[in-house]
Amino acid sequence: MSFLIELCRFLLVDWIKMRIGGIQMATNKTIAVVVTNDVEDVELTSPREALVKAGYQVCLIGMRAGEIIQGKKGTAFLIDKGIDDVKPEDFRALLIPGGFSPDQLRGDQRFVDFVKAFLENHRPTFAICHGPQLFIQTGLADQLELTAYKTVQPDLAYAGAKVSDQAVVNHNNLITSRNPDDLPQFNQAIVAALAD
Amino acid sequence: MSFLIELCRFLLVDWIKMRIGGIQMATNKTIAVVVTNDVEDVELTSPREALVKAGYQVCLIGMRAGEIIQGKKGTAFLIDKGIDDVKPEDFRALLIPGGFSPDQLRGDQRFVDFVKAFLENHRPTFAICHGPQLFIQTGLADQLELTAYKTVQPDLAYAGAKVSDQAVVNHNNLITSRNPDDLPQFNQAIVAALAD
């Protein structure tokens, strides 16, 4: 009987540790990535590698959990969570890779709201290439200093953002870059920001 | 000898007819289409069919003549002329199909200049879906009344355009539509505009 009570106590304590500890770890260590088909493959694979190497988990958020999406260059990606299954506060930071994925996501208000929650609370947000297109739909572009892919720089400037044509812009917890050539500096900046 | 002179006269007259007549016909009857990879297939094939049926020629203008491009859905298209080989005045009108083609073209100043020449002279310009993205780079958006794909409507509004969310907007020789569902009205409007 005392063995059973002891076992039960042990299991209960460990269960609480795992539950609470697990959730805390996930929130502190998990980076949300919003993504769909025709993402610029390397703008997802390269930052993901840098983040995982630095000890973070990366959660791909798309339309539906379990969906397989395909990058512009053909890479297959498994979507970990559907946008309806997640809350911004479950994540340490947000990453938006480029390609033709962001323009599709900004047509879906759920993704716009998710991104907006990070921007309006000045939580760590990382976007590269066409990623910043999503900021236009949040209505907060006029509060941002950033860079982006060259074709969308004018869109963001007209929307009121302060746009600079440089490899990395780091302002108010928002880190942005222009294209795959900027990835080394982008990856370094996002990992450093998380370590602060 | 008189036979040779007669033959020469005949050939010369016919040559002049063909040369001058041919160029006139081309200019009056040829519609320029600016396009590259990942165009929304049906936004090229459907207006092209309507225009050809109405007696017009359609000239696909891309990076290089002879290049084969591929639509988002896999259709192969042969580029008739390279952008360096054409002048806006060689064409009766301009058509810009959507998909991910326009965002790539607006990164190339030669295409922006070509489109700008149509807009600033109020020459017939037809754009559907993402096509109007090209107008932002011309710096003339604030003079336009139009519609576009839902995700790029805010970009155009921030750039100063008067944007309406309707199937067809026809204003000052600029005819625009939102997406493939609008094609029947779009095709009807562009053929009617050319017949005026």
mmCIF file of C-alpha atoms in Angstrom:
data_model
loop_
_atom_site.group_PDB
_atom_site.id
_atom_site.type_symbol
_atom_site.label_atom_id
_atom_site.label_comp_id
_atom_site.label_asym_id
_atom_site.label_seq_id
_atom_site.Cartn_x
_atom_site.Cartn_y
_atom_site.Cartn_z
ATOM 1 C CA MET A 1 0.000 0.000 0.000
ATOM 2 C CA SER A 2 2.755 2.464 0.968
ATOM 3 C CA PHE A 3 4.576 1.399 -2.196
ATOM 4 C CA LEU A 4 1.498 2.319 -4.238
ATOM 5 C CA ILE A 5 1.176 5.694 -2.487
ATOM 6 C CA GLU A 6 4.867 6.340 -3.081
ATOM 7 C CA LEU A 7 4.576 5.364 -6.750
ATOM 8 C CA CYS A 8 1.513 7.550 -7.155
ATOM 9 C CA ARG A 9 3.288 10.514 -5.524
ATOM 10 C CA PHE A 10 6.310 10.043 -7.739
ATOM 11 C CA LEU A 11 4.203 9.811 -10.889
ATOM 12 C CA LEU A 12 2.089 12.827 -9.908
ATOM 13 C CA VAL A 13 5.141 15.010 -9.177
ATOM 14 C CA ASP A 14 6.820 13.948 -12.395
ATOM 15 C CA TRP A 15 3.590 14.463 -14.367
ATOM 16 C CA ILE A 16 3.277 18.005 -12.984
ATOM 17 C CA LYS A 17 6.948 18.668 -13.790
ATOM 18 C CA MET A 18 6.539 17.412 -17.336
ATOM 19 C CA ARG A 19 3.286 19.253 -17.923
ATOM 20 C CA ILE A 20 4.299 22.601 -16.479
ATOM 21 C CA GLY A 21 7.965 22.277 -17.380
ATOM 22 C CA GLY A 22 7.090 21.074 -20.864
ATOM 23 C CA ILE A 23 4.749 23.970 -21.575
ATOM 24 C CA GLN A 24 7.225 26.485 -20.167
ATOM 25 C CA MET A 25 10.000 25.048 -22.266
ATOM 26 C CA ALA A 26 7.831 25.076 -25.360
ATOM 27 C CA THR A 27 6.788 28.706 -24.867
ATOM 28 C CA ASN A 28 10.320 29.883 -24.157
ATOM 29 C CA LYS A 29 11.999 27.847 -26.785
ATOM 30 C CA THR A 30 9.564 27.449 -29.677
ATOM 31 C CA ILE A 31 9.625 29.705 -32.706
ATOM 32 C CA ALA A 32 6.449 30.002 -34.789
ATOM 33 C CA VAL A 33 6.892 29.932 -38.572
ATOM 34 C CA VAL A 34 3.885 30.910 -40.691
ATOM 35 C CA VAL A 35 4.151 29.300 -44.097
ATOM 36 C CA THR A 36 2.343 27.818 -47.078
ATOM 37 C CA ASN A 37 3.121 26.563 -50.586
ATOM 38 C CA ASP A 38 5.738 28.254 -52.762
ATOM 39 C CA VAL A 39 7.788 29.492 -49.829
ATOM 40 C CA GLU A 40 11.382 30.337 -50.835
ATOM 41 C CA ASP A 41 12.826 27.027 -49.634
ATOM 42 C CA VAL A 42 16.163 28.246 -48.280
ATOM 43 C CA GLU A 43 14.519 31.103 -46.386
ATOM 44 C CA LEU A 44 12.855 28.437 -44.268
ATOM 45 C CA THR A 45 15.528 25.727 -44.144
ATOM 46 C CA SER A 46 18.457 28.041 -43.365
ATOM 47 C CA PRO A 47 16.976 30.017 -40.423
ATOM 48 C CA ARG A 48 15.416 26.787 -39.119
ATOM 49 C CA GLU A 49 18.851 25.152 -39.053
ATOM 50 C CA ALA A 50 20.367 28.150 -37.269
ATOM 51 C CA LEU A 51 17.558 28.212 -34.681
ATOM 52 C CA VAL A 52 17.676 24.473 -33.986
ATOM 53 C CA LYS A 53 21.470 24.639 -33.654
ATOM 54 C CA ALA A 54 20.990 27.405 -31.071
ATOM 55 C CA GLY A 55 18.654 25.165 -29.055
ATOM 56 C CA TYR A 56 15.225 26.315 -30.236
ATOM 57 C CA GLN A 57 12.289 24.305 -31.537
ATOM 58 C CA VAL A 58 10.654 25.406 -34.761
ATOM 59 C CA CYS A 59 6.906 24.939 -35.282
ATOM 60 C CA LEU A 60 5.575 25.230 -38.830
ATOM 61 C CA ILE A 61 2.107 26.789 -38.767
ATOM 62 C CA GLY A 62 -0.053 26.507 -41.877
ATOM 63 C CA MET A 63 -3.637 25.937 -42.886
ATOM 64 C CA ARG A 64 -3.928 22.463 -41.292
ATOM 65 C CA ALA A 65 -1.692 20.259 -39.109
ATOM 66 C CA GLY A 66 -0.311 17.311 -41.036
ATOM 67 C CA GLU A 67 -0.514 19.059 -44.415
ATOM 68 C CA ILE A 68 2.513 18.673 -46.685
ATOM 69 C CA ILE A 69 3.440 21.900 -48.458
ATOM 70 C CA GLN A 70 5.992 22.385 -51.217
ATOM 71 C CA GLY A 71 8.564 25.136 -51.570
ATOM 72 C CA LYS A 72 9.243 27.009 -54.847
ATOM 73 C CA LYS A 73 12.287 24.800 -55.410
ATOM 74 C CA GLY A 74 10.414 21.584 -54.565
ATOM 75 C CA THR A 75 11.271 20.969 -50.898
ATOM 76 C CA ALA A 76 8.447 19.222 -48.996
ATOM 77 C CA PHE A 77 7.586 20.599 -45.538
ATOM 78 C CA LEU A 78 5.269 19.065 -42.925
ATOM 79 C CA ILE A 79 2.934 21.561 -41.250
ATOM 80 C CA ASP A 80 3.088 20.970 -37.464
ATOM 81 C CA LYS A 81 0.066 23.032 -36.400
ATOM 82 C CA GLY A 82 -2.971 24.534 -38.074
ATOM 83 C CA ILE A 83 -3.467 28.279 -37.592
ATOM 84 C CA ASP A 84 -6.683 27.553 -35.654
ATOM 85 C CA ASP A 85 -4.734 25.405 -33.157
ATOM 86 C CA VAL A 86 -2.256 28.031 -31.981
ATOM 87 C CA LYS A 87 -2.075 31.265 -29.993
ATOM 88 C CA PRO A 88 0.679 33.876 -30.394
ATOM 89 C CA GLU A 89 1.506 33.635 -26.670
ATOM 90 C CA ASP A 90 2.481 29.964 -27.106
ATOM 91 C CA PHE A 91 5.622 31.058 -28.928
ATOM 92 C CA ARG A 92 8.841 32.860 -28.140
ATOM 93 C CA ALA A 93 9.107 34.528 -31.541
ATOM 94 C CA LEU A 94 7.709 34.601 -35.075
ATOM 95 C CA LEU A 95 9.554 33.873 -38.328
ATOM 96 C CA ILE A 96 8.089 34.692 -41.771
ATOM 97 C CA PRO A 97 10.085 33.267 -44.692
ATOM 98 C CA GLY A 98 9.552 34.700 -48.187
ATOM 99 C CA GLY A 99 8.776 33.475 -51.676
ATOM 100 C CA PHE A 100 5.146 33.442 -52.777
ATOM 101 C CA SER A 101 3.928 32.128 -49.401
ATOM 102 C CA PRO A 102 3.413 35.485 -47.601
ATOM 103 C CA ASP A 103 1.142 36.943 -50.298
ATOM 104 C CA GLN A 104 -1.149 33.930 -49.925
ATOM 105 C CA LEU A 105 -1.118 34.077 -46.114
ATOM 106 C CA ARG A 106 -2.060 37.757 -46.058
ATOM 107 C CA GLY A 107 -5.277 36.815 -47.836
ATOM 108 C CA ASP A 108 -6.322 34.888 -44.695
ATOM 109 C CA GLN A 109 -7.296 37.125 -41.744
ATOM 110 C CA ARG A 110 -6.277 34.440 -39.202
ATOM 111 C CA PHE A 111 -2.629 34.739 -40.260
ATOM 112 C CA VAL A 112 -2.837 38.535 -40.352
ATOM 113 C CA ASP A 113 -4.198 38.568 -36.769
ATOM 114 C CA PHE A 114 -1.467 36.156 -35.632
ATOM 115 C CA VAL A 115 1.266 38.380 -37.087
ATOM 116 C CA LYS A 116 -0.395 41.546 -35.773
ATOM 117 C CA ALA A 117 -0.317 40.165 -32.200
ATOM 118 C CA PHE A 118 3.485 39.953 -32.407
ATOM 119 C CA LEU A 119 3.928 43.397 -33.959
ATOM 120 C CA GLU A 120 1.629 45.321 -31.655
ATOM 121 C CA ASN A 121 3.268 43.851 -28.562
ATOM 122 C CA HIS A 122 6.790 44.379 -29.967
ATOM 123 C CA ARG A 123 7.517 40.674 -29.556
ATOM 124 C CA PRO A 124 10.446 39.192 -31.546
ATOM 125 C CA THR A 125 9.443 39.022 -35.215
ATOM 126 C CA PHE A 126 11.752 37.960 -38.025
ATOM 127 C CA ALA A 127 10.811 38.351 -41.707
ATOM 128 C CA ILE A 128 12.823 37.999 -44.887
ATOM 129 C CA CYS A 129 12.219 38.767 -48.582
ATOM 130 C CA HIS A 130 8.423 38.868 -49.241
ATOM 131 C CA GLY A 131 7.699 38.083 -45.549
ATOM 132 C CA PRO A 132 7.011 41.762 -44.688
ATOM 133 C CA GLN A 133 4.085 41.798 -47.180
ATOM 134 C CA LEU A 134 2.052 40.389 -44.281
ATOM 135 C CA PHE A 135 2.697 43.567 -42.251
ATOM 136 C CA ILE A 136 0.756 45.700 -44.746
ATOM 137 C CA GLN A 137 -2.521 43.916 -43.931
ATOM 138 C CA THR A 138 -1.996 44.403 -40.162
ATOM 139 C CA GLY A 139 -2.405 48.162 -40.591
ATOM 140 C CA LEU A 140 0.725 48.690 -38.479
ATOM 141 C CA ALA A 141 3.230 49.269 -41.298
ATOM 142 C CA ASP A 142 3.463 52.988 -40.481
ATOM 143 C CA GLN A 143 5.007 52.105 -37.112
ATOM 144 C CA LEU A 144 7.767 49.907 -38.546
ATOM 145 C CA GLU A 145 11.380 50.362 -39.616
ATOM 146 C CA LEU A 146 12.463 47.502 -41.864
ATOM 147 C CA THR A 147 13.796 46.149 -45.119
ATOM 148 C CA ALA A 148 12.232 43.631 -47.562
ATOM 149 C CA TYR A 149 12.606 42.161 -51.040
ATOM 150 C CA LYS A 150 13.244 44.941 -53.538
ATOM 151 C CA THR A 151 9.870 44.664 -55.293
ATOM 152 C CA VAL A 152 7.868 45.006 -52.066
ATOM 153 C CA GLN A 153 9.969 47.837 -50.600
ATOM 154 C CA PRO A 154 7.798 50.481 -52.370
ATOM 155 C CA ASP A 155 4.587 48.770 -51.156
ATOM 156 C CA LEU A 156 5.823 49.050 -47.561
ATOM 157 C CA ALA A 157 7.038 52.625 -48.024
ATOM 158 C CA TYR A 158 3.637 53.682 -49.431
ATOM 159 C CA ALA A 159 2.024 51.944 -46.418
ATOM 160 C CA GLY A 160 4.048 54.247 -44.162
ATOM 161 C CA ALA A 161 6.976 52.049 -43.108
ATOM 162 C CA LYS A 162 10.488 53.466 -42.895
ATOM 163 C CA VAL A 163 12.261 51.245 -45.438
ATOM 164 C CA SER A 164 16.040 50.856 -45.755
ATOM 165 C CA ASP A 165 17.755 48.877 -48.493
ATOM 166 C CA GLN A 166 20.278 47.052 -46.308
ATOM 167 C CA ALA A 167 21.094 43.411 -45.459
ATOM 168 C CA VAL A 168 19.532 43.482 -41.974
ATOM 169 C CA VAL A 169 17.351 46.014 -40.212
ATOM 170 C CA ASN A 170 16.917 45.422 -36.474
ATOM 171 C CA HIS A 171 14.430 47.777 -34.862
ATOM 172 C CA ASN A 172 12.103 47.339 -31.877
ATOM 173 C CA ASN A 173 12.412 43.522 -31.879
ATOM 174 C CA LEU A 174 11.636 43.374 -35.607
ATOM 175 C CA ILE A 175 14.470 41.881 -37.670
ATOM 176 C CA THR A 176 14.148 41.934 -41.465
ATOM 177 C CA SER A 177 16.275 41.058 -44.496
ATOM 178 C CA ARG A 178 15.933 41.348 -48.285
ATOM 179 C CA ASN A 179 16.731 38.008 -49.953
ATOM 180 C CA PRO A 180 18.613 34.705 -49.637
ATOM 181 C CA ASP A 181 21.989 36.465 -49.985
ATOM 182 C CA ASP A 182 21.316 38.176 -46.640
ATOM 183 C CA LEU A 183 20.719 34.875 -44.792
ATOM 184 C CA PRO A 184 24.083 34.703 -42.964
ATOM 185 C CA GLN A 185 23.513 38.135 -41.379
ATOM 186 C CA PHE A 186 19.794 37.456 -40.847
ATOM 187 C CA ASN A 187 20.413 34.150 -39.056
ATOM 188 C CA GLN A 188 23.107 35.682 -36.872
ATOM 189 C CA ALA A 189 20.816 38.601 -35.928
ATOM 190 C CA ILE A 190 17.777 36.459 -35.025
ATOM 191 C CA VAL A 191 19.791 34.033 -32.890
ATOM 192 C CA ALA A 192 21.499 36.955 -31.112
ATOM 193 C CA ALA A 193 18.140 38.644 -30.487
ATOM 194 C CA LEU A 194 16.729 35.511 -28.849
ATOM 195 C CA ALA A 195 19.791 35.165 -26.627
ATOM 196 C CA ASP A 196 19.390 38.718 -25.239
ATOM 197 C CA MET B 1 13.681 43.465 -120.769
ATOM 198 C CA SER B 2 10.211 45.030 -120.475
ATOM 199 C CA PHE B 3 9.135 41.779 -118.819
ATOM 200 C CA LEU B 4 11.883 42.185 -116.215
ATOM 201 C CA ILE B 5 10.960 45.810 -115.559
ATOM 202 C CA GLU B 6 7.308 44.791 -115.204
ATOM 203 C CA LEU B 7 8.230 41.970 -112.815
ATOM 204 C CA CYS B 8 10.433 44.290 -110.783
ATOM 205 C CA ARG B 9 7.654 46.913 -110.565
ATOM 206 C CA PHE B 10 5.142 44.279 -109.467
ATOM 207 C CA LEU B 11 7.472 42.905 -106.814
ATOM 208 C CA LEU B 12 8.394 46.362 -105.550
ATOM 209 C CA VAL B 13 4.762 47.477 -105.221
ATOM 210 C CA ASP B 14 3.787 44.270 -103.498
ATOM 211 C CA TRP B 15 6.826 44.478 -101.224
ATOM 212 C CA ILE B 16 5.880 48.026 -100.207
ATOM 213 C CA LYS B 17 2.256 46.934 -99.629
ATOM 214 C CA MET B 18 3.338 44.017 -97.479
ATOM 215 C CA ARG B 19 5.899 46.049 -95.529
ATOM 216 C CA ILE B 20 3.761 49.094 -94.840
ATOM 217 C CA GLY B 21 0.473 47.199 -94.707
ATOM 218 C CA GLY B 22 1.988 44.534 -92.494
ATOM 219 C CA ILE B 23 3.396 46.995 -89.968
ATOM 220 C CA GLN B 24 0.145 48.951 -89.863
ATOM 221 C CA MET B 25 -1.844 45.810 -89.290
ATOM 222 C CA ALA B 26 0.505 44.645 -86.567
ATOM 223 C CA THR B 27 0.377 47.960 -84.730
ATOM 224 C CA ASN B 28 -3.389 48.228 -84.957
ATOM 225 C CA LYS B 29 -4.129 44.627 -84.224
ATOM 226 C CA THR B 30 -1.393 43.366 -81.923
ATOM 227 C CA ILE B 31 -1.816 43.233 -78.171
ATOM 228 C CA ALA B 32 1.328 43.180 -76.010
ATOM 229 C CA VAL B 33 1.321 40.756 -73.082
ATOM 230 C CA VAL B 34 4.094 41.122 -70.512
ATOM 231 C CA VAL B 35 4.679 37.831 -68.776
ATOM 232 C CA THR B 36 7.143 35.493 -67.105
ATOM 233 C CA ASN B 37 7.143 32.221 -65.152
ATOM 234 C CA ASP B 38 4.386 31.406 -62.651
ATOM 235 C CA VAL B 39 1.760 33.456 -64.466
ATOM 236 C CA GLU B 40 -1.790 32.409 -63.523
ATOM 237 C CA ASP B 41 -2.295 30.220 -66.608
ATOM 238 C CA VAL B 42 -5.963 30.936 -67.292
ATOM 239 C CA GLU B 43 -5.458 34.692 -66.937
ATOM 240 C CA LEU B 44 -3.288 34.455 -70.044
ATOM 241 C CA THR B 45 -5.033 31.693 -72.024
ATOM 242 C CA SER B 46 -8.577 33.004 -71.560
ATOM 243 C CA PRO B 47 -8.090 36.681 -72.576
ATOM 244 C CA ARG B 48 -5.767 35.510 -75.392
ATOM 245 C CA GLU B 49 -8.538 33.293 -76.750
ATOM 246 C CA ALA B 50 -11.071 36.134 -76.553
ATOM 247 C CA LEU B 51 -8.697 38.562 -78.285
ATOM 248 C CA VAL B 52 -7.747 36.143 -81.073
ATOM 249 C CA LYS B 53 -11.431 35.321 -81.609
ATOM 250 C CA ALA B 54 -12.081 39.055 -81.985
ATOM 251 C CA GLY B 55 -9.390 39.297 -84.691
ATOM 252 C CA TYR B 56 -6.368 40.495 -82.727
ATOM 253 C CA GLN B 57 -2.855 39.103 -82.586
ATOM 254 C CA VAL B 58 -1.284 38.506 -79.185
ATOM 255 C CA CYS B 59 2.464 38.970 -78.669
ATOM 256 C CA LEU B 60 4.011 37.492 -75.537
ATOM 257 C CA ILE B 61 6.831 39.725 -74.311
ATOM 258 C CA GLY B 62 9.271 38.315 -71.789
ATOM 259 C CA MET B 63 12.945 38.374 -70.941
ATOM 260 C CA ARG B 64 14.102 36.814 -74.245
ATOM 261 C CA ALA B 65 12.413 35.823 -77.540
ATOM 262 C CA GLY B 66 12.165 32.047 -77.910
ATOM 263 C CA GLU B 67 12.203 31.398 -74.148
ATOM 264 C CA ILE B 68 9.673 28.858 -72.876
ATOM 265 C CA ILE B 69 8.015 29.926 -69.645
ATOM 266 C CA GLN B 70 5.735 27.884 -67.414
ATOM 267 C CA GLY B 71 2.503 28.950 -65.746
ATOM 268 C CA LYS B 72 1.660 28.191 -62.094
ATOM 269 C CA LYS B 73 -0.508 25.297 -63.258
ATOM 270 C CA GLY B 74 2.129 23.953 -65.669
ATOM 271 C CA THR B 75 1.112 25.438 -69.048
ATOM 272 C CA ALA B 76 4.108 26.108 -71.319
ATOM 273 C CA PHE B 77 4.166 29.453 -73.177
ATOM 274 C CA LEU B 78 6.565 30.570 -75.925
ATOM 275 C CA ILE B 79 7.866 34.116 -75.537
ATOM 276 C CA ASP B 80 7.509 35.887 -78.916
ATOM 277 C CA LYS B 81 9.642 38.944 -78.220
ATOM 278 C CA GLY B 82 12.235 39.985 -75.675
ATOM 279 C CA ILE B 83 11.541 43.222 -73.792
ATOM 280 C CA ASP B 84 14.615 44.803 -75.436
ATOM 281 C CA ASP B 85 13.156 44.113 -78.914
ATOM 282 C CA VAL B 86 9.868 46.002 -78.546
ATOM 283 C CA LYS B 87 8.556 49.548 -78.230
ATOM 284 C CA PRO B 88 5.186 50.430 -76.638
ATOM 285 C CA GLU B 89 4.084 52.200 -79.828
ATOM 286 C CA ASP B 90 4.315 48.909 -81.766
ATOM 287 C CA PHE B 91 1.175 47.701 -79.980
ATOM 288 C CA ARG B 92 -2.495 48.533 -79.841
ATOM 289 C CA ALA B 93 -2.898 47.681 -76.167
ATOM 290 C CA LEU B 94 -1.220 46.064 -73.171
ATOM 291 C CA LEU B 95 -2.408 43.035 -71.200
ATOM 292 C CA ILE B 96 -0.912 42.023 -67.825
ATOM 293 C CA PRO B 97 -2.071 38.636 -66.549
ATOM 294 C CA GLY B 98 -1.643 37.789 -62.862
ATOM 295 C CA GLY B 99 -0.183 35.028 -60.727
ATOM 296 C CA PHE B 100 3.389 35.438 -59.501
ATOM 297 C CA SER B 101 4.594 36.838 -62.843
ATOM 298 C CA PRO B 102 3.881 40.565 -62.232
ATOM 299 C CA ASP B 103 5.878 40.723 -58.989
ATOM 300 C CA GLN B 104 8.926 39.389 -60.845
ATOM 301 C CA LEU B 105 8.463 41.759 -63.795
ATOM 302 C CA ARG B 106 8.238 44.828 -61.547
ATOM 303 C CA GLY B 107 11.749 44.018 -60.350
ATOM 304 C CA ASP B 108 12.984 44.771 -63.898
ATOM 305 C CA GLN B 109 12.963 48.475 -64.818
ATOM 306 C CA ARG B 110 12.529 47.694 -68.555
ATOM 307 C CA PHE B 111 9.084 46.192 -67.913
ATOM 308 C CA VAL B 112 8.145 49.024 -65.551
ATOM 309 C CA ASP B 113 9.071 51.585 -68.251
ATOM 310 C CA PHE B 114 7.085 49.653 -70.874
ATOM 311 C CA VAL B 115 3.968 49.620 -68.672
ATOM 312 C CA LYS B 116 4.467 53.261 -67.659
ATOM 313 C CA ALA B 117 4.432 54.333 -71.337
ATOM 314 C CA PHE B 118 0.906 52.913 -71.692
ATOM 315 C CA LEU B 119 -0.387 54.419 -68.452
ATOM 316 C CA GLU B 120 0.989 57.915 -68.900
ATOM 317 C CA ASN B 121 -0.453 58.161 -72.407
ATOM 318 C CA HIS B 122 -3.801 56.668 -71.338
ATOM 319 C CA ARG B 123 -3.406 53.923 -73.934
ATOM 320 C CA PRO B 124 -5.556 50.762 -73.525
ATOM 321 C CA THR B 125 -4.173 48.753 -70.604
ATOM 322 C CA PHE B 126 -5.762 45.593 -69.242
ATOM 323 C CA ALA B 127 -4.604 43.987 -65.977
ATOM 324 C CA ILE B 128 -6.064 41.224 -63.856
ATOM 325 C CA CYS B 129 -5.336 39.788 -60.396
ATOM 326 C CA HIS B 130 -1.706 40.592 -59.427
ATOM 327 C CA GLY B 131 -1.168 42.430 -62.754
ATOM 328 C CA PRO B 132 -1.700 45.890 -61.189
ATOM 329 C CA GLN B 133 1.302 45.313 -58.881
ATOM 330 C CA LEU B 134 3.356 46.596 -61.825
ATOM 331 C CA PHE B 135 1.604 49.981 -61.614
ATOM 332 C CA ILE B 136 3.056 50.666 -58.151
ATOM 333 C CA GLN B 137 6.610 50.805 -59.523
ATOM 334 C CA THR B 138 5.592 53.266 -62.297
ATOM 335 C CA GLY B 139 4.878 55.930 -59.670
ATOM 336 C CA LEU B 140 1.529 56.631 -61.365
ATOM 337 C CA ALA B 141 -0.724 54.633 -59.021
ATOM 338 C CA ASP B 142 -2.144 57.812 -57.485
ATOM 339 C CA GLN B 143 -3.707 58.696 -60.861
ATOM 340 C CA LEU B 144 -5.506 55.376 -61.287
ATOM 341 C CA GLU B 145 -8.959 53.995 -60.538
ATOM 342 C CA LEU B 146 -8.903 50.212 -60.554
ATOM 343 C CA THR B 147 -9.417 46.872 -58.913
ATOM 344 C CA ALA B 148 -6.945 44.006 -58.315
ATOM 345 C CA TYR B 149 -6.478 40.734 -56.446
ATOM 346 C CA LYS B 150 -7.659 41.121 -52.868
ATOM 347 C CA THR B 151 -4.182 40.869 -51.298
ATOM 348 C CA VAL B 152 -2.740 43.655 -53.465
ATOM 349 C CA GLN B 153 -5.725 46.008 -53.158
ATOM 350 C CA PRO B 154 -4.287 47.566 -49.948
ATOM 351 C CA ASP B 155 -0.853 47.985 -51.610
ATOM 352 C CA LEU B 156 -2.482 49.960 -54.433
ATOM 353 C CA ALA B 157 -4.647 51.984 -52.058
ATOM 354 C CA TYR B 158 -1.600 52.958 -49.961
ATOM 355 C CA ALA B 159 0.143 53.947 -53.229
ATOM 356 C CA GLY B 160 -2.705 56.386 -53.862
ATOM 357 C CA ALA B 161 -4.939 54.503 -56.300
ATOM 358 C CA LYS B 162 -8.713 54.638 -55.986
ATOM 359 C CA VAL B 163 -9.471 50.938 -55.471
ATOM 360 C CA SER B 164 -12.903 49.315 -55.830
ATOM 361 C CA ASP B 165 -13.639 45.697 -54.990
ATOM 362 C CA GLN B 166 -15.705 44.859 -58.094
ATOM 363 C CA ALA B 167 -15.474 42.416 -61.023
ATOM 364 C CA VAL B 168 -14.384 45.017 -63.592
ATOM 365 C CA VAL B 169 -13.252 48.608 -63.261
ATOM 366 C CA ASN B 170 -13.054 50.517 -66.552
ATOM 367 C CA HIS B 171 -11.564 53.980 -66.182
ATOM 368 C CA ASN B 172 -9.535 56.129 -68.582
ATOM 369 C CA ASN B 173 -8.682 53.195 -70.893
ATOM 370 C CA LEU B 174 -7.530 51.115 -67.926
ATOM 371 C CA ILE B 175 -9.557 47.915 -67.455
ATOM 372 C CA THR B 176 -8.868 45.794 -64.366
ATOM 373 C CA SER B 177 -10.303 42.696 -62.690
ATOM 374 C CA ARG B 178 -9.664 40.765 -59.474
ATOM 375 C CA ASN B 179 -9.242 37.044 -60.190
ATOM 376 C CA PRO B 180 -10.074 34.198 -62.628
ATOM 377 C CA ASP B 181 -13.774 34.291 -61.641
ATOM 378 C CA ASP B 182 -13.990 37.754 -63.214
ATOM 379 C CA LEU B 183 -12.634 36.565 -66.597
ATOM 380 C CA PRO B 184 -15.965 36.514 -68.490
ATOM 381 C CA GLN B 185 -16.612 40.190 -67.657
ATOM 382 C CA PHE B 186 -12.943 41.110 -68.105
ATOM 383 C CA ASN B 187 -12.718 39.528 -71.561
ATOM 384 C CA GLN B 188 -15.955 41.173 -72.666
ATOM 385 C CA ALA B 189 -14.752 44.572 -71.447
ATOM 386 C CA ILE B 190 -11.337 44.438 -73.134
ATOM 387 C CA VAL B 191 -12.739 43.296 -76.496
ATOM 388 C CA ALA B 192 -15.413 46.014 -76.330
ATOM 389 C CA ALA B 193 -12.798 48.673 -75.490
ATOM 390 C CA LEU B 194 -10.694 47.723 -78.518
ATOM 391 C CA ALA B 195 -13.734 47.881 -80.810
ATOM 392 C CA ASP B 196 -14.548 51.464 -79.743
#
